[in-house]
Structures are given as structure tokens and as C-alpha cells.
Tab-separated table of C-alpha atoms and ligand atoms in Angstrom:
chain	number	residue	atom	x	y	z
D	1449	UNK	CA	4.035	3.735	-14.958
D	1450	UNK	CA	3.853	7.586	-15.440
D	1451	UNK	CA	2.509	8.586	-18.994
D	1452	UNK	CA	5.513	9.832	-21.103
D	1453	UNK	CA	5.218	13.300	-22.549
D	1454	UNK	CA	4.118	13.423	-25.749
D	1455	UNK	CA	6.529	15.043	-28.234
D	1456	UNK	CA	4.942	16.321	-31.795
D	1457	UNK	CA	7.184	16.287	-35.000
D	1458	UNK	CA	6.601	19.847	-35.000
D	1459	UNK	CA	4.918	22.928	-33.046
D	1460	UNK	CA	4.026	26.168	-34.616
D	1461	UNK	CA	5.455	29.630	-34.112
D	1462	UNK	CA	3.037	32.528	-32.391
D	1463	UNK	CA	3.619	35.244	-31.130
D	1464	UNK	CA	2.586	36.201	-27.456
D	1465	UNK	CA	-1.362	36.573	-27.417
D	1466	UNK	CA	-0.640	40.399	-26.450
D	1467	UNK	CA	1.454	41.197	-29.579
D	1468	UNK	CA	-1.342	39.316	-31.839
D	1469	UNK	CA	-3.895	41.193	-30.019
D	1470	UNK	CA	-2.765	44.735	-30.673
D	1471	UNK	CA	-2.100	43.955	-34.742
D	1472	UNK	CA	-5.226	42.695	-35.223
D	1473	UNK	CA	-6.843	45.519	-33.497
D	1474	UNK	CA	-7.051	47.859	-35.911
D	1475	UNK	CA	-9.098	45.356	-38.114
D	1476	UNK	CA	-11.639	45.380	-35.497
D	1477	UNK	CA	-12.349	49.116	-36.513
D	1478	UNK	CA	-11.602	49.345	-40.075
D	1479	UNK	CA	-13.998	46.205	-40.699
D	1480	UNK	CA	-12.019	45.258	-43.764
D	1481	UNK	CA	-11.413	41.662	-43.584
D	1482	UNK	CA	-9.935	40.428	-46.921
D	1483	UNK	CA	-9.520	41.834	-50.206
D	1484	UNK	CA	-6.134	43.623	-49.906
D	1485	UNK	CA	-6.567	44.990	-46.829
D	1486	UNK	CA	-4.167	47.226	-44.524
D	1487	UNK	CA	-2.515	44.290	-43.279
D	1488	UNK	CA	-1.734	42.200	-46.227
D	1489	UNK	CA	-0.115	45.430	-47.864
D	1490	UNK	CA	1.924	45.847	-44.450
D	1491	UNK	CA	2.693	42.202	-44.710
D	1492	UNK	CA	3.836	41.928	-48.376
D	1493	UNK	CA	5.985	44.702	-47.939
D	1494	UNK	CA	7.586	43.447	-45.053
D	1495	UNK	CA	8.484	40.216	-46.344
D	1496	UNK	CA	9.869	42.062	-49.579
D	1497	UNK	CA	12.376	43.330	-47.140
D	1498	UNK	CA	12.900	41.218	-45.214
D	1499	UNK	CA	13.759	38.341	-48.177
D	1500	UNK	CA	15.379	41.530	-49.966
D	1501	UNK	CA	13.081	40.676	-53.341
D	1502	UNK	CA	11.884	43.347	-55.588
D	1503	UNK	CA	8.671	40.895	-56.436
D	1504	UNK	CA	6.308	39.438	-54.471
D	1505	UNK	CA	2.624	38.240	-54.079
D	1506	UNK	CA	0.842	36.874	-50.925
D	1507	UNK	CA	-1.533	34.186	-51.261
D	1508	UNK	CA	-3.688	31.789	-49.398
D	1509	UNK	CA	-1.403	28.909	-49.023
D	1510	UNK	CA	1.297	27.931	-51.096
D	1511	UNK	CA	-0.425	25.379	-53.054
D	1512	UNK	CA	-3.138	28.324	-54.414
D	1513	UNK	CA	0.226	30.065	-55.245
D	1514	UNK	CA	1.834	27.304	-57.060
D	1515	UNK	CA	-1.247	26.018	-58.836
D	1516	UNK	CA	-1.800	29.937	-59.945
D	1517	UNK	CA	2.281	30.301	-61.050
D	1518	UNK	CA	1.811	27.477	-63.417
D	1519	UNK	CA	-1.420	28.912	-64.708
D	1520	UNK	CA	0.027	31.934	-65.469
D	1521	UNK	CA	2.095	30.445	-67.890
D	1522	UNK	CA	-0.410	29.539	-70.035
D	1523	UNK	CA	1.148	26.372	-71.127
D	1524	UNK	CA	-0.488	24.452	-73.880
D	1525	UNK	CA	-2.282	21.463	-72.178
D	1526	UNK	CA	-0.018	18.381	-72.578
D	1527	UNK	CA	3.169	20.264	-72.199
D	1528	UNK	CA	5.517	18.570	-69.847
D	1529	UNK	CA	6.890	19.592	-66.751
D	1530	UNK	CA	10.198	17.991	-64.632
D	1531	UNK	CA	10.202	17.501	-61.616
D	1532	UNK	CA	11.108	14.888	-58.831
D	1533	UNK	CA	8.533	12.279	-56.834
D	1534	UNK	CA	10.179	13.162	-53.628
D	1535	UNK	CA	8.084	15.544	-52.269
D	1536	UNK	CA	4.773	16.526	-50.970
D	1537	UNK	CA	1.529	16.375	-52.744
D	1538	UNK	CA	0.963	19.860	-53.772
D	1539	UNK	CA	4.046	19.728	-56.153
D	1540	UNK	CA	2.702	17.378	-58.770
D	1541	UNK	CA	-0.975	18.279	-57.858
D	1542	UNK	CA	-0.365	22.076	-59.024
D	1543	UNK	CA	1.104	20.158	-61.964
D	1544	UNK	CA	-1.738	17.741	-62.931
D	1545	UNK	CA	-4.785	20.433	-62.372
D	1546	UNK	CA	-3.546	22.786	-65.186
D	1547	UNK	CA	-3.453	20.000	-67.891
D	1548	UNK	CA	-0.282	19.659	-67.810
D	1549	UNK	CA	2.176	16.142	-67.813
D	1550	UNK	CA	4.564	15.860	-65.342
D	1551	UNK	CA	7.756	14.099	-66.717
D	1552	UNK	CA	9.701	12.240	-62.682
D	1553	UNK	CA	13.297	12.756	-62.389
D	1554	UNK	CA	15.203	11.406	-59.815
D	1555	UNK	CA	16.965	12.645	-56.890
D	1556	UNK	CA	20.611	13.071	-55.807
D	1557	UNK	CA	21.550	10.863	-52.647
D	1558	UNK	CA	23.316	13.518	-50.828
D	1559	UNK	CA	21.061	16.699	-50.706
D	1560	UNK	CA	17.638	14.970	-51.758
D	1561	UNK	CA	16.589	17.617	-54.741
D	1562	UNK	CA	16.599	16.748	-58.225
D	1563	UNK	CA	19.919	15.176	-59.649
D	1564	UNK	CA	20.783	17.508	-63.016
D	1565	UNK	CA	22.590	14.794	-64.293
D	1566	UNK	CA	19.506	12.863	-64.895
D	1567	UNK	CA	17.385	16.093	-66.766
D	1568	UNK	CA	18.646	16.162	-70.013
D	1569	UNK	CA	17.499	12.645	-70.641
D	1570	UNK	CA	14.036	13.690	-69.846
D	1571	UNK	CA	13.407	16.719	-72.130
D	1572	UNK	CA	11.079	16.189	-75.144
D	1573	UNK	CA	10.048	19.011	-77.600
D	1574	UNK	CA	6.928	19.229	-75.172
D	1575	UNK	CA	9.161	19.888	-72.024
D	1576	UNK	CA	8.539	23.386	-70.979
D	1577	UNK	CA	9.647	23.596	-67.432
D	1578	UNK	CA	11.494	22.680	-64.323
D	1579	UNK	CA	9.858	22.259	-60.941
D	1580	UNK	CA	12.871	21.530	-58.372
D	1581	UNK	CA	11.804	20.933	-54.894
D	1582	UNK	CA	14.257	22.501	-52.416
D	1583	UNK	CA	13.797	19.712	-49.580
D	1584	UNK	CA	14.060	20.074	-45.590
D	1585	UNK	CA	15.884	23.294	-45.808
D	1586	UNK	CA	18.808	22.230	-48.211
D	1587	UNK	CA	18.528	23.888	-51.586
D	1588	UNK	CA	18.730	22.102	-54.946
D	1589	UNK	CA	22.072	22.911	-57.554
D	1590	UNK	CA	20.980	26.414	-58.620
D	1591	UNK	CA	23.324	26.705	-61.057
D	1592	UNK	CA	23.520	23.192	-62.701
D	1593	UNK	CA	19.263	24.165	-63.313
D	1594	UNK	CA	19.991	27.785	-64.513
D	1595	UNK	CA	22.525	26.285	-66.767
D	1596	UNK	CA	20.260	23.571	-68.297
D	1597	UNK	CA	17.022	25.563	-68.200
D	1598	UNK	CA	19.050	28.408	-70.502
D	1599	UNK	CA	20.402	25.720	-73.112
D	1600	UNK	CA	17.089	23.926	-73.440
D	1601	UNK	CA	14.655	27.489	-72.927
D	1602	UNK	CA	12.907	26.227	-70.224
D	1603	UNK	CA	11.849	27.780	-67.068
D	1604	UNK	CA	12.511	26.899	-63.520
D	1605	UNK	CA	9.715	27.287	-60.868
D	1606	UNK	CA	11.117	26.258	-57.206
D	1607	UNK	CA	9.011	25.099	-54.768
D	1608	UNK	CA	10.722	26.829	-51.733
D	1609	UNK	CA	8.278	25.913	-49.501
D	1610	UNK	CA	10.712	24.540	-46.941
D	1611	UNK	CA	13.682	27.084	-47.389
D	1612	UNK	CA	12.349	30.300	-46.526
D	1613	UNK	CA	15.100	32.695	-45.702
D	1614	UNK	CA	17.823	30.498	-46.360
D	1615	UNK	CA	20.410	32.127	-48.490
D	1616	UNK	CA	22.777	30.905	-51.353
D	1617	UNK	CA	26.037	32.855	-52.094
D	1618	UNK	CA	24.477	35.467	-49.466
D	1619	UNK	CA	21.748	35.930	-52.231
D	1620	UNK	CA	17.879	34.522	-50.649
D	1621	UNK	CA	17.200	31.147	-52.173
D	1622	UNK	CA	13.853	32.322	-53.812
D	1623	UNK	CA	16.227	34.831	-56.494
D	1624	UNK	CA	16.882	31.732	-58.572
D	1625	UNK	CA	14.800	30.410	-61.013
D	1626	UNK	CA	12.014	32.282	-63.015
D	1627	UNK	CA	9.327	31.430	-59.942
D	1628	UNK	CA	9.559	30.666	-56.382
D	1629	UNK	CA	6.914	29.190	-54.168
D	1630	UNK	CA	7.173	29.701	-50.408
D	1631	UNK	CA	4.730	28.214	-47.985
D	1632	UNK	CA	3.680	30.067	-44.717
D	1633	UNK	CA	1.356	27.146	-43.656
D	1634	UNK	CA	1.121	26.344	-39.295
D	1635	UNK	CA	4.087	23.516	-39.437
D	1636	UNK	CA	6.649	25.444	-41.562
D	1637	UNK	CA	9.368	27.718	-39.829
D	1638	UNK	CA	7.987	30.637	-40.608
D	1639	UNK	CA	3.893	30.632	-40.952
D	1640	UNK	CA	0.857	32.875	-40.952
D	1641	UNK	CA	-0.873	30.136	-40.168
D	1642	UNK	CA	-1.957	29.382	-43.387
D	1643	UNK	CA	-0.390	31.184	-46.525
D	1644	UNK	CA	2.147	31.491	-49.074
D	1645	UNK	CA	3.583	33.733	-51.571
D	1646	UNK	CA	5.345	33.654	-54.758
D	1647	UNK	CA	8.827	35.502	-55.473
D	1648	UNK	CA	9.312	36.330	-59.313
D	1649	UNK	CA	11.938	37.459	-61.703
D	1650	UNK	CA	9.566	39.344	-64.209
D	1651	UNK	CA	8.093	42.382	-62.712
D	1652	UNK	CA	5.114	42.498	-65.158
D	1653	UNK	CA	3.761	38.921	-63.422
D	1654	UNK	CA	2.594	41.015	-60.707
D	1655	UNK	CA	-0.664	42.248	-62.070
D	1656	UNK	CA	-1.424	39.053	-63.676
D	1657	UNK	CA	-0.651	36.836	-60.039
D	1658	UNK	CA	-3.524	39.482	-58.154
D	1659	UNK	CA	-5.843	38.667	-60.949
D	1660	UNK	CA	-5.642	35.215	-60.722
D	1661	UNK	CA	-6.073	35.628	-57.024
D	1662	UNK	CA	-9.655	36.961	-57.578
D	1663	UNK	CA	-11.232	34.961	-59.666
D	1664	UNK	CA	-9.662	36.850	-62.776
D	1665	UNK	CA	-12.107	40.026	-61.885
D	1666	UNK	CA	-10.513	43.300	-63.355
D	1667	UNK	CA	-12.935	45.619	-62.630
D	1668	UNK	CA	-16.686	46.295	-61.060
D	1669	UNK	CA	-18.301	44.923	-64.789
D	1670	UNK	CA	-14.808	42.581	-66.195
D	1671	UNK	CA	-14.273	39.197	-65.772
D	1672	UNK	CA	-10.907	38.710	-68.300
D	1673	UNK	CA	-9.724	35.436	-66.823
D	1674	UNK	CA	-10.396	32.026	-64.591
D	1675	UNK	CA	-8.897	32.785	-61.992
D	1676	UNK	CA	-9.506	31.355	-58.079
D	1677	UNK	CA	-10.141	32.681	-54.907
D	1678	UNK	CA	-6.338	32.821	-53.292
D	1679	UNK	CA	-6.446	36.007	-51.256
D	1680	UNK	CA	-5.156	35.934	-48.121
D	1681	UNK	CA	-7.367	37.601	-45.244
D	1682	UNK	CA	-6.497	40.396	-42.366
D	1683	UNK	CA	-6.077	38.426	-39.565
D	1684	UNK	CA	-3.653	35.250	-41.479
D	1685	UNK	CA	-1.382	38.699	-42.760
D	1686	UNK	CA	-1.761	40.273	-39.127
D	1687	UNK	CA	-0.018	37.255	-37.839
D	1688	UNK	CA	2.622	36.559	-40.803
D	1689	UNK	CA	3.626	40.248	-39.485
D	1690	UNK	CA	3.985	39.035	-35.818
D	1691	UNK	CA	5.986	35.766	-36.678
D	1692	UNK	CA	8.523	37.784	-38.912
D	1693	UNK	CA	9.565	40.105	-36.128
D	1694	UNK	CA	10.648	36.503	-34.300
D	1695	UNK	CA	11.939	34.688	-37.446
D	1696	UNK	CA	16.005	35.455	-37.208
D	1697	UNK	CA	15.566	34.235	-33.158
D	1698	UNK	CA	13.373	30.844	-34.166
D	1699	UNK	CA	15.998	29.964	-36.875
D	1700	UNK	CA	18.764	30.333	-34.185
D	1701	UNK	CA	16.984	28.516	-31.645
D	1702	UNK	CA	16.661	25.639	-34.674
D	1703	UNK	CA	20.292	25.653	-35.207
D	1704	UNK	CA	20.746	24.629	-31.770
D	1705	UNK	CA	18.659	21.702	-32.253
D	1706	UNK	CA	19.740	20.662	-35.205
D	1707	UNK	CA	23.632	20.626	-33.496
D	1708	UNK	CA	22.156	19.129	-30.657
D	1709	UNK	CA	20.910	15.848	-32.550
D	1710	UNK	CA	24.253	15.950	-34.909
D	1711	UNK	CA	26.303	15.625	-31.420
D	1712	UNK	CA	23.903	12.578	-30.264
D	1713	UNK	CA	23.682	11.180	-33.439
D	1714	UNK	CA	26.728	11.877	-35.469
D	1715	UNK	CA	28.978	9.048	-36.592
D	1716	UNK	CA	26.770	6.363	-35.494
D	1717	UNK	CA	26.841	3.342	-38.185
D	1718	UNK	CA	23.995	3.485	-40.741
D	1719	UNK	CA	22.320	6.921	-39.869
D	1720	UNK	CA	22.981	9.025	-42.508
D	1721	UNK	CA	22.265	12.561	-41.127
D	1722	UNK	CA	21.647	16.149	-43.250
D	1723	UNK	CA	24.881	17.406	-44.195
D	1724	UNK	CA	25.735	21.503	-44.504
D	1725	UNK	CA	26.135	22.497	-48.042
D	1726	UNK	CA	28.855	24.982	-49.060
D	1727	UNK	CA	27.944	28.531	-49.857
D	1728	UNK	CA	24.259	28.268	-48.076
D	1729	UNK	CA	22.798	29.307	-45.089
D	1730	UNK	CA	20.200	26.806	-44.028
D	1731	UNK	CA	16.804	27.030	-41.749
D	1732	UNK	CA	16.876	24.029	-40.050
D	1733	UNK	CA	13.205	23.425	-41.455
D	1734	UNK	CA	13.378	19.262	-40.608
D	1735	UNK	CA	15.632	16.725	-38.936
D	1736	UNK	CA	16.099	13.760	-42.135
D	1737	UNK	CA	17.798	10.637	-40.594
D	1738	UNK	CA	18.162	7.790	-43.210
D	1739	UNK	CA	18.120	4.668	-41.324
D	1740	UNK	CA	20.219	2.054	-43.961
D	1741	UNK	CA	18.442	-1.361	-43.254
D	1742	UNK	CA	22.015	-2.838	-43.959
D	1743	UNK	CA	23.655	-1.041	-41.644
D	1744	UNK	CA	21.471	-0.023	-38.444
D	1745	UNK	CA	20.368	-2.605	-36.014
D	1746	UNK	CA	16.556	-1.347	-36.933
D	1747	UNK	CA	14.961	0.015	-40.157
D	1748	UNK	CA	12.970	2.860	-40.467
D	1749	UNK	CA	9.637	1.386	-39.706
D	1750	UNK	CA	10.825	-0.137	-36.439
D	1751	UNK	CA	12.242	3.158	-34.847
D	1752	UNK	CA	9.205	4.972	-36.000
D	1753	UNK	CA	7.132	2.287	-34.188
D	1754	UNK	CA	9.334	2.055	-31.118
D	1755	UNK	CA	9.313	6.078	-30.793
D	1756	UNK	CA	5.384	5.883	-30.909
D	1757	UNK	CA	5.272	3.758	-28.054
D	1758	UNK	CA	6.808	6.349	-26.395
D	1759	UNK	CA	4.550	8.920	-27.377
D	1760	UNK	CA	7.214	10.292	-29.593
D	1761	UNK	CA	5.703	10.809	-33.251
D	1762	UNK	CA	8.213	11.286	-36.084
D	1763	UNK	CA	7.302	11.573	-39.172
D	1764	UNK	CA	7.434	9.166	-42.528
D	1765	UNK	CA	8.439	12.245	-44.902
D	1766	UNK	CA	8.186	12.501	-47.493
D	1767	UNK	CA	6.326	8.715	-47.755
D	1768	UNK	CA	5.120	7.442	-49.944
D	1769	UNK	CA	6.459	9.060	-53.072
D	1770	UNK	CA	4.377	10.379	-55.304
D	1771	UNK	CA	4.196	7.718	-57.979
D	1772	UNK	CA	2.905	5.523	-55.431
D	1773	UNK	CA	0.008	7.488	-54.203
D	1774	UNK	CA	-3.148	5.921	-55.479
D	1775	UNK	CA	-4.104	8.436	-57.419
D	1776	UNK	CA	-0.554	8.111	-59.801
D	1777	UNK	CA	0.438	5.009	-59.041
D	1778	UNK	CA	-1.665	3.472	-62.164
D	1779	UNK	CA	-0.170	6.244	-64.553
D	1780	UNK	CA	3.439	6.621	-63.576
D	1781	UNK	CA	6.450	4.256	-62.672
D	1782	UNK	CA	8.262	4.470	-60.025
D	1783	UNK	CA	11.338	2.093	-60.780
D	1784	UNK	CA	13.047	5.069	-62.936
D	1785	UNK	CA	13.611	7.182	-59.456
D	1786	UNK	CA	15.036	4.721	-57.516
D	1787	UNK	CA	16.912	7.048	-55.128
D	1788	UNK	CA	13.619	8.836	-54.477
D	1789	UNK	CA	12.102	5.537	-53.850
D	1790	UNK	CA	14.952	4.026	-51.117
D	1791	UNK	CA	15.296	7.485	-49.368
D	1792	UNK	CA	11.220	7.452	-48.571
D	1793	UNK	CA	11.351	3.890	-47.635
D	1794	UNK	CA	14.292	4.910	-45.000
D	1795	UNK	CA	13.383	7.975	-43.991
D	1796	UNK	CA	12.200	9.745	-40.906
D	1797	UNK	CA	12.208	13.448	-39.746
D	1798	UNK	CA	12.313	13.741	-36.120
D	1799	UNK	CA	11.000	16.451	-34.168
D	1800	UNK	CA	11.884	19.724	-34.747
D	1801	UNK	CA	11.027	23.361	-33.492
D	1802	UNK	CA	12.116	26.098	-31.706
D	1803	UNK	CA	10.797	25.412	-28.560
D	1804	UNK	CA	11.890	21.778	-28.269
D	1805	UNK	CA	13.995	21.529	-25.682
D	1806	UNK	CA	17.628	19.421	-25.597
D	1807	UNK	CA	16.569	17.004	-22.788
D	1808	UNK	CA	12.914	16.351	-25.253
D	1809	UNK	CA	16.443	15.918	-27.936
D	1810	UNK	CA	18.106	13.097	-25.689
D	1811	UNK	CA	15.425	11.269	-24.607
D	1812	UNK	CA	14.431	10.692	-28.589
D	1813	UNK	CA	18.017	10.058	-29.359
D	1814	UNK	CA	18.419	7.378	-26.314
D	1815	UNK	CA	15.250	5.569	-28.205
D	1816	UNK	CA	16.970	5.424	-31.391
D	1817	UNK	CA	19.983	4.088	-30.348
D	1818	UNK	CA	18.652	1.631	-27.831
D	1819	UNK	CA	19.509	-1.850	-29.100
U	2323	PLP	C1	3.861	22.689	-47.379
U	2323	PLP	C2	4.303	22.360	-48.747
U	2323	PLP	C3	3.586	22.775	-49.876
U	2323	PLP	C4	2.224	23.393	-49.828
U	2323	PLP	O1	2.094	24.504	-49.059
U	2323	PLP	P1	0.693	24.888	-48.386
U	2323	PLP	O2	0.957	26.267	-47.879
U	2323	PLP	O3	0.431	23.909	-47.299
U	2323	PLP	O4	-0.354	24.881	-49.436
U	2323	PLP	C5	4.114	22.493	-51.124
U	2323	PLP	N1	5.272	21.833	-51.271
U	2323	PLP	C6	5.986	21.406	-50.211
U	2323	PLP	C7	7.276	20.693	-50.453
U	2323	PLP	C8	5.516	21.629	-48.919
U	2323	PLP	O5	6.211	21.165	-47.882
């Protein structure tokens, strides 16, 4: 039998070798690799525009950011922080490695991001933020978060780092909330092949965010604060400013796919498939499909195994949750998010990227649905 051709959950986004070529160039002359260079000035500019946001710093990845936005804060150690188990590990990670608690909430069944409804049960006098996850390209309720976050004096730091450029009320997603975190690693729909960058309200967190980038260093002979090493180099920026000129066209192509597996899939019993949300305009970063075990002929695990065998290689995302990973499990429970908990035990994201073509789209969808 002739191998089958092996389709990846995702693929990343590059530019054509000639374009990447002639913006790194000039990096080949100036010798300036890191450090603020030409190109990560270019680049933070570019995505200012381009997300229309006044404030913005690059980083290394998006974890470095994240970890580095909490740090900012200065919270007192021990201060709590909500947020939801259904997401990936650099959420509760940034959480847990500045000393502070984090305090699971659980999800909503339709949208996957933090249910408000269960929040207010959760804050303590040592609750001093909200971490929402906006997950697979759908955002969390905005307003239901600004609305708690004023009445209890909290703050709300997003991580965005699967909604970049979507747009809520024709406003981009990251202009909620006190902090945003957006990822630009390989396997996100827009990358520079590793990186991230955080979008912020208060102007003044600017200097603080490119201190805390360098290892706190101020000057030639001042070291005022412990800071990391999250500074993004020439050649990650160079092609961050090659992917953005293709962005708007990879999103479209997405949309296409994303239609493409609601036509095959749509309406079948027990698949419950991502569903638009009023007022946004999404990226089409994944492809959920909840396979109910009590009403689809095969659970999750099966159609994950039976797509393997095929060469086919969805993805178990976001699984486990977070209060299961060994590292939690002993410290946190995981019955009080039991949403979280049945969506990762039924979830899978199929393939998705630009370049995936719609007979790649059939062939996984004829899988699925064989009996
Ligand atoms: C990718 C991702 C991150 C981390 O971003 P990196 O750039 O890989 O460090 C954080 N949170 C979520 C939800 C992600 O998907």
C-alpha cells in the first residue's frame, strides 16, 4: 500500500527565502545582532500599526513577556491570581515563578475562556488579578472582566497568545484589559519564529518592560532591578517584519479552512464545532472539535488514534489541564473546573494552516466520520 501523506496539526508561516534574504541583509553589515537593533525598532513599530496600539514591547517569546508583565507588578508574594486550567503551560507557570498563588476558575462551555459567573466566588482580600486566556482564536467576555475587575480593583492581564489581530467591536482584542500577552512563537498564525510582545494600557510601563528585558541594567555602572534576558534578536524581528506583510492574506486563506471543515462537519451528531461570536472578528488560530462520548460513535481518543494511523496527527489541546500536570496535580484540585476538565478529555484540534489544502480537509473529515 502507498504511504499516506503525512499531515501536521500545523505548519509555520515564512516568507519566500528571497524576501527573508534581503531584510536580513542589512544585519550582515551593521553587525548588530541583538540589543535593540535596527530591526526590532522597525518591527515594534510596525506591529504598533498594524494592531493600531499606542504601547508595545517585543520580547523573546511570549512566556519571557508574561512572566516579566506579572513581575512588573510587584505583587506581594502570596497574592492570588484567577485564572482558568484550560490552557497551556506558560499561563500558570508565569504565575507560580513570581511567588505568586494562582486561585482556578472554570470555563464557559460555549467559547472555552473563563466563565465570569464563577469569579466573584473566588476573590479573597489577597486576589489581585485576572489572567483570562483568550482560547483558539475566540476571545473571552471583555466586558463581564472589565466590569468585575473595576468593582473588586483588580487588574486583568490577557494572555492573547492565540488571538492576534482579531478584533472586538472593531477595536484589536489586546485594548482590553490592563496587559496583553501575544505570542509570535513558529506554530501560531502570525510568528517570528520565536517571540512575543506585550500590549499595555499605561504608557509609563514601557521603560520598566525594556528594563526587565535586560537583566534590570539601567546604565554602563546600574543594576536597579532583577530582571532577565528577554530581548529579542535581529534576525527573529527581521522575520516578524516579513510575516506581517502576509498576515491579512494567511488569515483569509484560514477562513477558508475553517468554512471548509464547518461544511464537512457541521450538523453531524455529537461534534460540537467553534461557533462565531457576535461583534468579533476571529483568526482562525485552531480547529476545536468536541467529540461527546454520548453522542459520537467514537470518543476523542479513538479518532485521534485512528487519524494517526493515517499519518494524520491532531492534536490533544489543551490536555491535560493544568491541575493535572504532575507538577500541580499534588497542590490543586481539579473537580472545581469541571467544564475545563470534560472539554480536555474531548477535545481535539485538527489541522490547521494556511497552506493546507481542502482535499488534505476531506480526506481528515472522511476519517472522522467513518463508522
Ligand atoms: C504559545 C502560548 C504561550 C506561550 O508563548 P511562547 O511564545 O511559546 O512562549 C502562552 N499561552 C498560550 C495560551 C499559548 O498558546
Amino acid at each position: 500500500m502507498e504511504k499516506e501523506k503525512t499531515i501536521l496539526v500545523t505548519q509555520s508561516s515564512m516568507p519566500s527565502l528571497d524576501e527573508y534574504m534581503e531584510e536580513i541583509s542589512p544585519i550582515f553589515e551593521s553587525k548588530w545582532l541583538t540589543n535593540n537593533g535596527e530591526k526590532h525598532q522597525q518591527f515594534e513599530a510596525a506591529l504598533k500599526k498594524y494592531l493600531h496600539v499606542k504601547n508595545l514591547t517585543l520580547f523573546v517569546n511570549g512566556h519571557t513577556a508574561l512572566h516579566t508583565a506579572l513581575s512588573a507588578m510587584e505583587f506581594p508574594s502570596g497574592s492570588e491570581i484567577i485564572t482558568t486550567p484550560y490552557t497551556f503551560a506558560s499561563t500558570t507557570h508565569a504565575i507560580v515563578q513570581n511567588g505568586l498563588t494562582p486561585v482556578f476558575c472554570d470555563i464557559e462551555p460555549e467559547n472555552y475562556t473563563i466563565d465570569p459567573d464563577k469569579i466573584e466566588q473566588l476573590i479573597t482580600d489577597k486576589t489581585v488579578a485576572i489572567m483570562p486566556v483568550h482560547v483558539y482564536g475566540h476571545v473571552c467576555n471583555v466586558d463581564r472582566l472589565t466590569n468585575i475587575a473595576h468593582k473588586y480593583n483588580l487588574k486583568v492581564f490577557y494572555d492573547a497568545a492565540h488571538v492576534f489581530g482579531v478584533t472586538y467591536r472593531k477595536k484589536n482584542i489586546t485594548e482590553y484589559g490592563d496587559i496583553s500577552m501575544l505570542s509570535f512563537h513558529a506554530t501560531k498564525v502570525f510568528n517570528s519564529i520565536e517571540g512575543g510582545a506585550l500590549v499595555y494600557r499605561d504608557q509609563n510601563l514601557k521603560a520598566k518592560f525594556d528594563l526587565l528585558k535586560n537583566f534590570g541594567i539601567a546604565d554602563a555602572e546600574n543594576v536597579v532591578a532583577t530582571g532577565m534576558n528577554g530581548k529579542m534578536n535581529e534576525f527573529a524581528a527581521a522575520m516578524g517584519i516579513c510575516n506581517l506583510r502576509h498576515v491579512n492574506e494567511e488569515i483569509t486563506k484560514r477562513r477558508r479552512i475553517h468554512d471548509h471543515y464547518m461544511q464537512q462537519l457541521g450538523g453531524v451528531n455529537g461534534l460540537i464545532l467553534p461557533k462565531e461570536q457576535a461583534d468579533v472578528v476571529s483568526n482562525y488560530a485552531y480547529f476545536p472539535v468536541i467529540f461527546d462520548p454520548n453522542r459520537f460513535s467514537n470518543n476523542r481518543n479513538d479518532v485521534y488514534a485512528r487519524l494517526s494511523q493515517h499519518n494524520i496527527f491532531a492534536r490533544k489541546y489543551f490536555y491535560p489541564i493544568i491541575t493535572d500536570y504532575a507538577c500541580y496535580r499534588e497542590k490543586y484540585n481539579n473537580g472545581t473546573t469541571p467544564i475545563a476538565k470534560w472539554v480536555s478529555d474531548n477535545v481535539l484540534t485538527l489541522p490547521m494552516y494556511a497552506d493546507l489544502s481542502l482535499e488534505d480537509i476531506d480526506r481528515i473529515c472522511k476519517i472522522i466520520l467513518e463508522k
